[in-house]
Structure formats: structure tokens, C-alpha cells
Short mmCIF file of C-alpha atoms in Angstrom, two decimals:
data_model
loop_
_atom_site.label_atom_id
_atom_site.label_comp_id
_atom_site.label_asym_id
_atom_site.label_seq_id
_atom_site.Cartn_x
_atom_site.Cartn_y
_atom_site.Cartn_z
CA MET X 1 73.23 186.30 -5.99
CA ASN X 2 72.00 189.88 -5.65
CA LYS X 3 75.49 191.21 -5.12
CA LYS X 4 77.40 193.17 -7.72
CA ILE X 5 80.55 191.22 -8.52
CA ILE X 6 83.46 192.85 -10.31
CA LEU X 7 86.43 190.80 -11.49
CA HIS X 8 89.71 192.54 -12.31
CA ILE X 9 91.28 189.75 -14.35
CA GLY X 10 94.53 191.12 -15.79
CA LEU X 11 96.35 191.03 -18.09
CA TYR X 12 99.70 190.32 -16.49
CA LYS X 13 102.23 193.17 -16.81
CA THR X 14 99.56 195.88 -16.99
CA GLY X 15 99.86 197.51 -13.58
CA SER X 16 97.85 194.98 -11.59
CA THR X 17 100.03 195.33 -8.48
CA PHE X 18 99.46 199.10 -8.58
CA ILE X 19 95.69 198.64 -8.81
CA GLN X 20 95.66 196.03 -6.05
CA GLU X 21 97.80 198.15 -3.75
CA HIS X 22 95.23 200.94 -3.91
CA LEU X 23 92.21 198.63 -3.77
CA GLY X 24 93.65 197.27 -0.53
CA LYS X 25 93.39 200.72 1.05
CA VAL X 26 89.71 201.17 0.22
CA GLU X 27 87.33 201.49 3.18
CA ASN X 28 83.76 201.25 1.97
CA ASP X 29 80.86 199.51 3.69
CA ASN X 30 79.26 198.62 0.36
CA PHE X 31 82.19 196.61 -0.97
CA GLN X 32 84.29 193.69 0.11
CA ILE X 33 87.59 193.38 -1.73
CA PHE X 34 89.53 190.17 -2.33
CA LEU X 35 93.15 190.39 -3.45
CA PRO X 36 95.94 187.90 -4.36
CA ARG X 37 97.30 185.77 -1.51
CA GLY X 38 93.83 185.62 0.02
CA LYS X 39 91.85 182.38 0.36
CA LEU X 40 89.15 183.31 -2.15
CA VAL X 41 91.62 184.15 -4.94
CA GLU X 42 93.65 181.06 -4.10
CA HIS X 43 90.55 178.87 -4.43
CA LEU X 44 89.42 180.66 -7.59
CA LEU X 45 92.73 180.18 -9.42
CA ASP X 46 92.76 176.55 -8.33
CA TYR X 47 89.23 176.10 -9.65
CA LEU X 48 89.99 177.72 -13.01
CA ASN X 49 93.01 175.46 -13.49
CA ASN X 50 91.26 172.31 -12.27
CA PRO X 51 87.50 172.71 -11.74
CA ARG X 52 86.25 170.52 -8.90
CA GLU X 53 83.00 170.68 -7.00
CA ILE X 54 84.72 170.81 -3.62
CA ILE X 55 86.65 173.97 -4.61
CA ARG X 56 83.55 175.51 -6.19
CA ASN X 57 81.67 175.03 -2.93
CA LYS X 58 84.47 176.70 -0.96
CA ILE X 59 84.31 179.73 -3.26
CA LEU X 60 80.53 179.97 -3.02
CA ALA X 61 80.65 179.63 0.75
CA ILE X 62 82.92 182.70 1.00
CA ILE X 63 80.80 184.64 -1.52
CA ASN X 64 77.54 183.80 0.26
CA GLU X 65 78.94 185.06 3.55
CA CYS X 66 79.50 188.50 2.00
CA LYS X 67 76.61 190.91 2.45
CA ASN X 68 78.21 193.58 0.28
CA ASN X 69 79.21 194.00 -3.33
CA ILE X 70 82.42 192.19 -4.22
CA ILE X 71 85.64 193.07 -6.05
CA ILE X 72 88.08 190.27 -6.87
CA SER X 73 91.45 191.22 -8.35
CA SER X 74 94.00 188.78 -9.74
CA GLU X 75 95.87 188.95 -13.04
CA GLY X 76 96.00 185.16 -13.03
CA ILE X 77 92.25 184.88 -13.64
CA PHE X 78 92.41 185.54 -17.39
CA GLY X 79 95.25 183.18 -18.20
CA HIS X 80 98.95 183.18 -19.01
CA GLN X 81 101.07 183.85 -22.09
CA SER X 82 103.24 180.79 -21.51
CA ASN X 83 100.45 178.49 -22.72
CA GLY X 84 99.17 180.88 -25.36
CA PHE X 85 95.97 181.77 -23.46
CA ILE X 86 94.67 178.45 -24.76
CA ASN X 87 91.93 178.07 -22.14
CA VAL X 88 90.52 181.62 -22.16
CA LEU X 89 87.01 180.54 -23.21
CA LYS X 90 86.93 177.70 -20.67
CA ARG X 91 87.96 180.03 -17.88
CA MET X 92 85.34 182.59 -18.85
CA ARG X 93 82.59 179.96 -18.91
CA LEU X 94 83.63 178.82 -15.44
CA LEU X 95 83.47 182.41 -14.18
CA GLU X 96 80.07 182.95 -15.76
CA SER X 97 78.65 179.82 -14.17
CA LEU X 98 80.25 180.54 -10.80
CA PHE X 99 79.20 184.19 -10.43
CA ASP X 100 75.85 185.46 -11.67
CA ARG X 101 76.65 187.82 -14.57
CA PRO X 102 79.84 189.34 -13.14
CA ASN X 103 81.45 192.51 -14.47
CA TYR X 104 85.00 192.38 -15.83
CA ILE X 105 87.89 194.84 -15.82
CA ILE X 106 90.58 194.03 -18.38
CA PHE X 107 93.78 196.03 -18.83
CA PHE X 108 95.55 195.55 -22.14
CA ARG X 109 98.88 196.85 -23.44
CA GLU X 110 100.78 197.22 -26.71
CA PRO X 111 101.95 193.64 -27.47
CA SER X 112 105.70 194.24 -27.84
CA SER X 113 105.68 196.23 -24.60
CA ILE X 114 103.86 193.57 -22.60
CA ILE X 115 106.09 190.79 -23.97
CA TYR X 116 109.30 192.73 -23.26
CA SER X 117 108.16 193.41 -19.70
CA GLY X 118 107.47 189.70 -19.25
CA PHE X 119 110.96 188.91 -20.53
CA PHE X 120 112.58 191.05 -17.83
CA GLN X 121 110.35 189.40 -15.24
CA GLY X 122 111.57 186.04 -16.53
CA LEU X 123 115.21 187.06 -16.06
CA LYS X 124 114.63 187.06 -12.31
CA LYS X 125 114.18 183.29 -12.46
CA ASN X 126 116.36 182.38 -15.43
CA PHE X 127 119.53 184.44 -15.83
CA ASP X 128 120.35 182.73 -19.13
CA LEU X 129 117.08 183.73 -20.81
CA LYS X 130 117.61 185.19 -24.29
CA PHE X 131 114.99 187.48 -25.82
CA GLN X 132 115.42 186.00 -29.29
CA ASN X 133 114.53 182.57 -27.85
CA TYR X 134 111.85 183.94 -25.54
CA ILE X 135 109.43 184.99 -28.30
CA TYR X 136 109.64 182.15 -30.82
CA LYS X 137 108.34 179.02 -29.09
CA ASN X 138 106.33 176.72 -31.33
CA ILE X 139 102.65 177.52 -30.76
CA ASN X 140 101.64 173.84 -30.71
CA ASP X 141 104.21 173.20 -27.97
CA LEU X 142 103.06 176.37 -26.23
CA HIS X 143 99.55 175.00 -25.86
CA LYS X 144 100.91 171.96 -24.01
CA THR X 145 102.71 174.08 -21.42
CA ILE X 146 101.63 174.23 -17.80
CA PRO X 147 102.03 177.91 -16.82
CA LYS X 148 104.36 178.65 -13.92
CA ASP X 149 106.14 181.96 -14.35
CA PHE X 150 107.56 184.37 -16.91
CA SER X 151 110.81 182.47 -17.31
CA GLN X 152 108.82 180.17 -19.63
CA THR X 153 109.06 181.10 -23.29
CA THR X 154 106.12 182.25 -25.38
CA ASN X 155 105.26 183.21 -28.96
CA TYR X 156 104.57 186.83 -29.79
CA LYS X 157 101.86 185.87 -32.30
CA ILE X 158 99.43 184.77 -29.58
CA PHE X 159 98.87 188.38 -28.47
CA ASP X 160 96.03 188.95 -30.91
CA TYR X 161 93.48 190.76 -28.76
CA ASN X 162 90.75 190.35 -31.37
CA LYS X 163 90.95 186.60 -30.69
CA ILE X 164 91.75 186.27 -27.00
CA PHE X 165 89.26 188.97 -25.95
CA CYS X 166 86.50 188.12 -28.43
CA HIS X 167 84.26 186.41 -25.86
CA TYR X 168 84.48 189.39 -23.52
CA LEU X 169 83.64 191.71 -26.40
CA ASN X 170 80.39 189.81 -26.78
CA ILE X 171 79.35 190.88 -23.27
CA LYS X 172 80.50 194.46 -23.76
CA GLU X 173 77.91 195.87 -21.37
CA ARG X 174 79.68 194.05 -18.51
CA ALA X 175 83.29 194.49 -19.61
CA LEU X 176 85.58 197.47 -19.18
CA PHE X 177 88.71 197.49 -21.34
CA VAL X 178 91.42 199.91 -20.20
CA GLU X 179 94.50 200.72 -22.27
CA TYR X 180 97.49 200.51 -19.92
CA GLU X 181 99.59 203.21 -21.57
CA LYS X 182 96.81 205.80 -21.59
CA PHE X 183 95.61 205.03 -18.08
CA PHE X 184 98.99 205.67 -16.51
CA LYS X 185 99.89 208.57 -18.79
CA GLU X 186 96.62 210.46 -18.41
CA LYS X 187 96.01 209.29 -14.80
CA ASN X 188 92.33 208.86 -15.61
CA VAL X 189 90.99 207.28 -12.42
CA ASP X 190 87.39 208.05 -13.37
CA VAL X 191 87.37 205.21 -15.88
CA LEU X 192 87.69 202.71 -13.02
CA ASN X 193 85.74 204.60 -10.37
CA ASN X 194 82.71 205.08 -12.61
CA PHE X 195 82.67 201.43 -13.59
CA ILE X 196 83.16 200.09 -10.06
CA GLY X 197 81.06 202.66 -8.23
CA LEU X 198 83.80 203.78 -5.86
CA ASP X 199 85.93 206.85 -5.34
CA ILE X 200 89.39 205.29 -5.15
CA PHE X 201 92.38 207.58 -4.78
CA PHE X 202 95.31 206.48 -6.94
CA ASN X 203 98.74 207.85 -6.11
CA PHE X 204 100.52 207.70 -9.47
CA GLU X 205 103.70 209.07 -7.91
CA GLU X 206 104.05 205.98 -5.74
CA LYS X 207 106.41 203.38 -7.17
CA ILE X 208 105.01 199.89 -6.58
CA ASN X 209 107.30 197.72 -8.70
CA PHE X 210 110.88 198.66 -9.47
CA SER X 211 112.14 198.42 -13.03
CA LEU X 212 113.81 195.14 -13.92
CA LYS X 213 115.56 196.49 -17.01
CA LYS X 214 118.97 196.47 -15.35
CA LEU X 215 118.77 192.69 -15.41
CA ILE X 216 119.75 192.97 -19.05
CA TYR X 217 123.33 193.39 -17.78
CA LEU X 218 123.23 189.72 -16.83
CA GLU X 219 123.65 188.82 -20.48
CA PHE X 220 126.97 190.69 -20.44
CA TYR X 221 128.20 189.08 -17.23
CA ASN X 222 127.04 185.63 -18.32
CA LYS X 223 129.02 185.95 -21.53
CA PHE X 224 132.12 187.34 -19.83
CA PHE X 225 131.88 185.52 -16.54
CA LEU X 226 135.35 186.45 -15.30
CA PHE X 227 134.78 190.11 -16.01
CA LYS X 228 132.72 190.69 -12.90
CA TYR X 229 135.48 189.22 -10.73
CA ILE X 230 138.07 191.40 -12.49
CA LYS X 231 135.80 194.33 -11.81
CA ILE X 232 135.52 193.47 -8.12
CA PHE X 233 139.31 193.09 -7.87
CA TRP X 234 140.12 196.39 -9.57
CA LEU X 235 137.47 198.33 -7.66
CA ALA X 236 138.81 196.97 -4.37
CA LEU X 237 142.36 197.84 -5.41
CA PHE X 238 141.25 201.29 -6.52
CA ARG X 239 139.66 201.99 -3.13
CA VAL X 240 142.91 201.00 -1.41
CA PHE X 241 144.88 203.40 -3.59
CA LEU X 242 142.42 206.22 -2.88
CA ARG X 243 142.62 205.64 0.85
CA PHE X 244 146.39 205.48 1.13
CA LYS X 245 147.38 207.65 -1.80
CA LYS X 246 149.63 210.52 -0.69
CA THR X 247 150.74 211.77 -4.11
CA ARG X 248 149.36 211.76 -7.64
CA ASP X 249 151.56 209.00 -8.96
CA PRO X 250 151.01 207.36 -12.37
CA SER X 251 149.89 204.08 -10.85
CA SER X 252 146.81 205.69 -9.27
CA ARG X 253 145.88 207.30 -12.60
CA LEU X 254 146.21 203.88 -14.22
CA ILE X 255 143.74 202.47 -11.73
CA VAL X 256 141.33 205.33 -12.52
CA LEU X 257 141.62 204.55 -16.23
CA ILE X 258 141.01 200.84 -15.67
CA ASN X 259 138.01 201.64 -13.49
CA VAL X 260 136.56 203.86 -16.22
CA LEU X 261 137.02 201.09 -18.79
CA ILE X 262 135.33 198.63 -16.48
CA LYS X 263 132.35 200.93 -16.15
CA ILE X 264 131.88 201.77 -19.82
CA THR X 265 132.58 198.34 -21.33
CA PRO X 266 129.30 196.78 -20.10
CA LYS X 267 127.42 199.85 -21.38
CA ILE X 268 128.91 199.42 -24.85
CA TYR X 269 127.92 195.77 -24.84
CA LEU X 270 124.51 196.69 -23.45
CA LYS X 271 123.90 199.03 -26.38
CA LYS X 272 124.54 196.14 -28.78
CA ILE X 273 122.04 193.98 -26.88
CA GLU X 274 119.43 196.74 -26.91
CA ASP X 275 119.89 197.23 -30.66
CA LYS X 276 119.37 193.52 -31.20
CA HIS X 277 116.27 193.61 -29.01
CA GLN X 278 114.97 196.67 -30.81
CA HIS X 279 115.02 194.76 -34.08
CA LEU X 280 112.94 192.00 -32.48
CA LEU X 281 110.57 194.51 -30.89
CA ASP X 282 110.04 196.15 -34.27
CA GLU X 283 109.22 192.73 -35.71
CA ILE X 284 106.57 192.21 -33.03
CA ARG X 285 105.10 195.68 -33.53
CA ASN X 286 104.94 195.24 -37.31
CA TYR X 287 103.21 191.90 -36.94
CA HIS X 288 100.58 193.19 -34.51
CA SER X 289 100.19 196.71 -35.86
CA LYS X 290 97.04 196.20 -37.92
CA ASN X 291 95.37 193.77 -35.51
CA TYR X 292 96.07 196.03 -32.54
CA GLU X 293 94.69 199.13 -34.26
CA ASP X 294 91.65 197.15 -35.45
CA PHE X 295 91.02 196.03 -31.89
CA LYS X 296 91.09 199.59 -30.54
CA LYS X 297 88.82 200.78 -33.35
CA LYS X 298 86.42 197.99 -32.51
CA LEU X 299 86.24 199.16 -28.91
CA LEU X 300 85.50 202.72 -30.02
CA GLN X 301 82.85 201.55 -32.46
CA LEU X 302 81.13 199.42 -29.85
CA ASN X 303 81.07 202.42 -27.55
CA LYS X 304 79.34 204.51 -30.20
CA ILE X 305 76.75 201.81 -30.85
CA LYS X 306 75.95 201.18 -27.19
CA ASN X 307 76.49 204.77 -26.01
CA ASN X 308 77.83 203.20 -22.83
CA VAL X 309 80.26 205.50 -21.02
CA VAL X 310 81.69 202.79 -18.79
CA PHE X 311 82.86 200.91 -21.85
CA LYS X 312 84.53 203.94 -23.37
CA LEU X 313 88.15 203.33 -24.39
CA HIS X 314 90.52 205.37 -22.27
#
């Protein structure tokens, strides 16, 4: 292959949808872009999970038809937290044998932040998910898991970037590591454009994914199941009183008071949940603190040694 192939491989929960949304708007005769839900990405993920010659040939057939450089973006390429990224090296070797010396874009994120975001994603599928159970799965059992979605539990200790990224660090001249928090805070699009060779416009004001944090209220309503029906009843009754109220009688003020209590009670309970989660998040941060800082220092040191601007940590 004489084409330049760039693989944006994740991680999950690091703004991949945002990147893909803007890649999808690119019009450039020198690049062909493949995004999730397309045939190539579908075949590639299938091949990485279960390598078969028939799937490999389908991928190569699509690649060989392309006359331009290629960008493939899918956060599923790297692997998933639900099985502890157990097959990271295997997946990389498959990619290396499939594409001739591809380039990689890897977004990473502070471990407690990425895990917490995954927890909220998991609540969409499993309303009974508890954060204290979400992060403590036995690592041996984790490695036997078949990844499906973020409702599956994980173990926070597997987010050691020095280990899971070590093979990509060995090909540093072809790998771009981008720190999620800095990228979106500083809006530094040049880090990607220089590496890819495009001039992509990123609209950082555009909201791609809505926050899932309000799903934390589910823990309140699951614990006090009848409360939501009481709330519905009183709110309906309150609206009736407002509509037909002719005078300021005590009963209407009672309904106002009850409505206020109904609104603030979940918030009080929510604060307790957040405090409990904060303790767990602090535990994760304390565990990863040294490893995470060592990883970022390693990236900076490699940049100094190679003097390679595309590998510069941003």
C-alpha cells in the first residue's frame, strides 16, 4: 500500500463522537474517511474480535479500491474497559499486519473521569447500576468478559496507561497521543490537523452528546419507587389548584409547600450520592496519580528525544 492510513482508535469516552462528526464534514480529494456504522469499520471490528481470512479480504478489497489516503475512526478499535483491555497487543498486531505501517491517533483522559463517564453511559442500559459495584470487578473475571456496553462492570486498576499503551509508545513516530482535557479546554485543532495533514474546522460550541449526569437521580427513584408516583400525583393536583384557584386559601399554599419538598428532597439525596461517589473518585485518582503523571512525563520526554512536533503532548 502506498496510501497514508490514519487510525483514530479511541479511547472510549474521550470525545470520539465529536471528532467523527467533524471528520464526516470534511471534503478533501486526497482523503477518504471511514466512520462507525460504515461497512469498513464494521468489518474491521469484526476482524479484531475474531480474525478470519474472509473478513480480512473484505477489508483489503475496500482499502485497495481507495485511490486516496485513508482515515478510519472508531473508538472500538483499541478495545474495551469491560474486559480490561486484555487483547490490546493482539489487536495492534492485527492492525499492523493488515495496514502497512499505519498512523494512530489515541485520545486519553484522566482515569477517574473516564471511568465515571462510562458509569453514566452504563446507567442508560442498567438503571440499577451502582458506582461502588461498577469499579471493583475481579480482574481475573474481567479478562473473561465479552465486551458489549458500558453497563458491564470494570476495575479501575486496569487504566494504567503505561501498560495498555506501551506497544504504541514503541512506535512513537507513528502515534499521536492527545490529552482529552487539554484538547477541549485549549481547542487546539492544530495537533490533529498537523498530524493528519488536513485543515479540519472544529466547532467546539456545538454540543454532540448531551450530559448523562442527571441519570444519577435514578438511584433516588429506584430506592424510593413510590416517590415518583407521589410526585406525579401532587404536581397534577397542584396544577388543578393553580388553574381553578380564585382566592389564596391555605390549601393552595399547602400544595406549594408539598411541591417544594418534592423538588428539594431528591436534591438532598443526590448530594449524599455525589459525596459517596466523590470518595470513590478520590480513591481512583490516588491510585493512578503517580502512574498517570509518569505516563505524561514519558510522552514529554519522548518528544524531546525525537524532536517530533506531531508527537508533542497537547
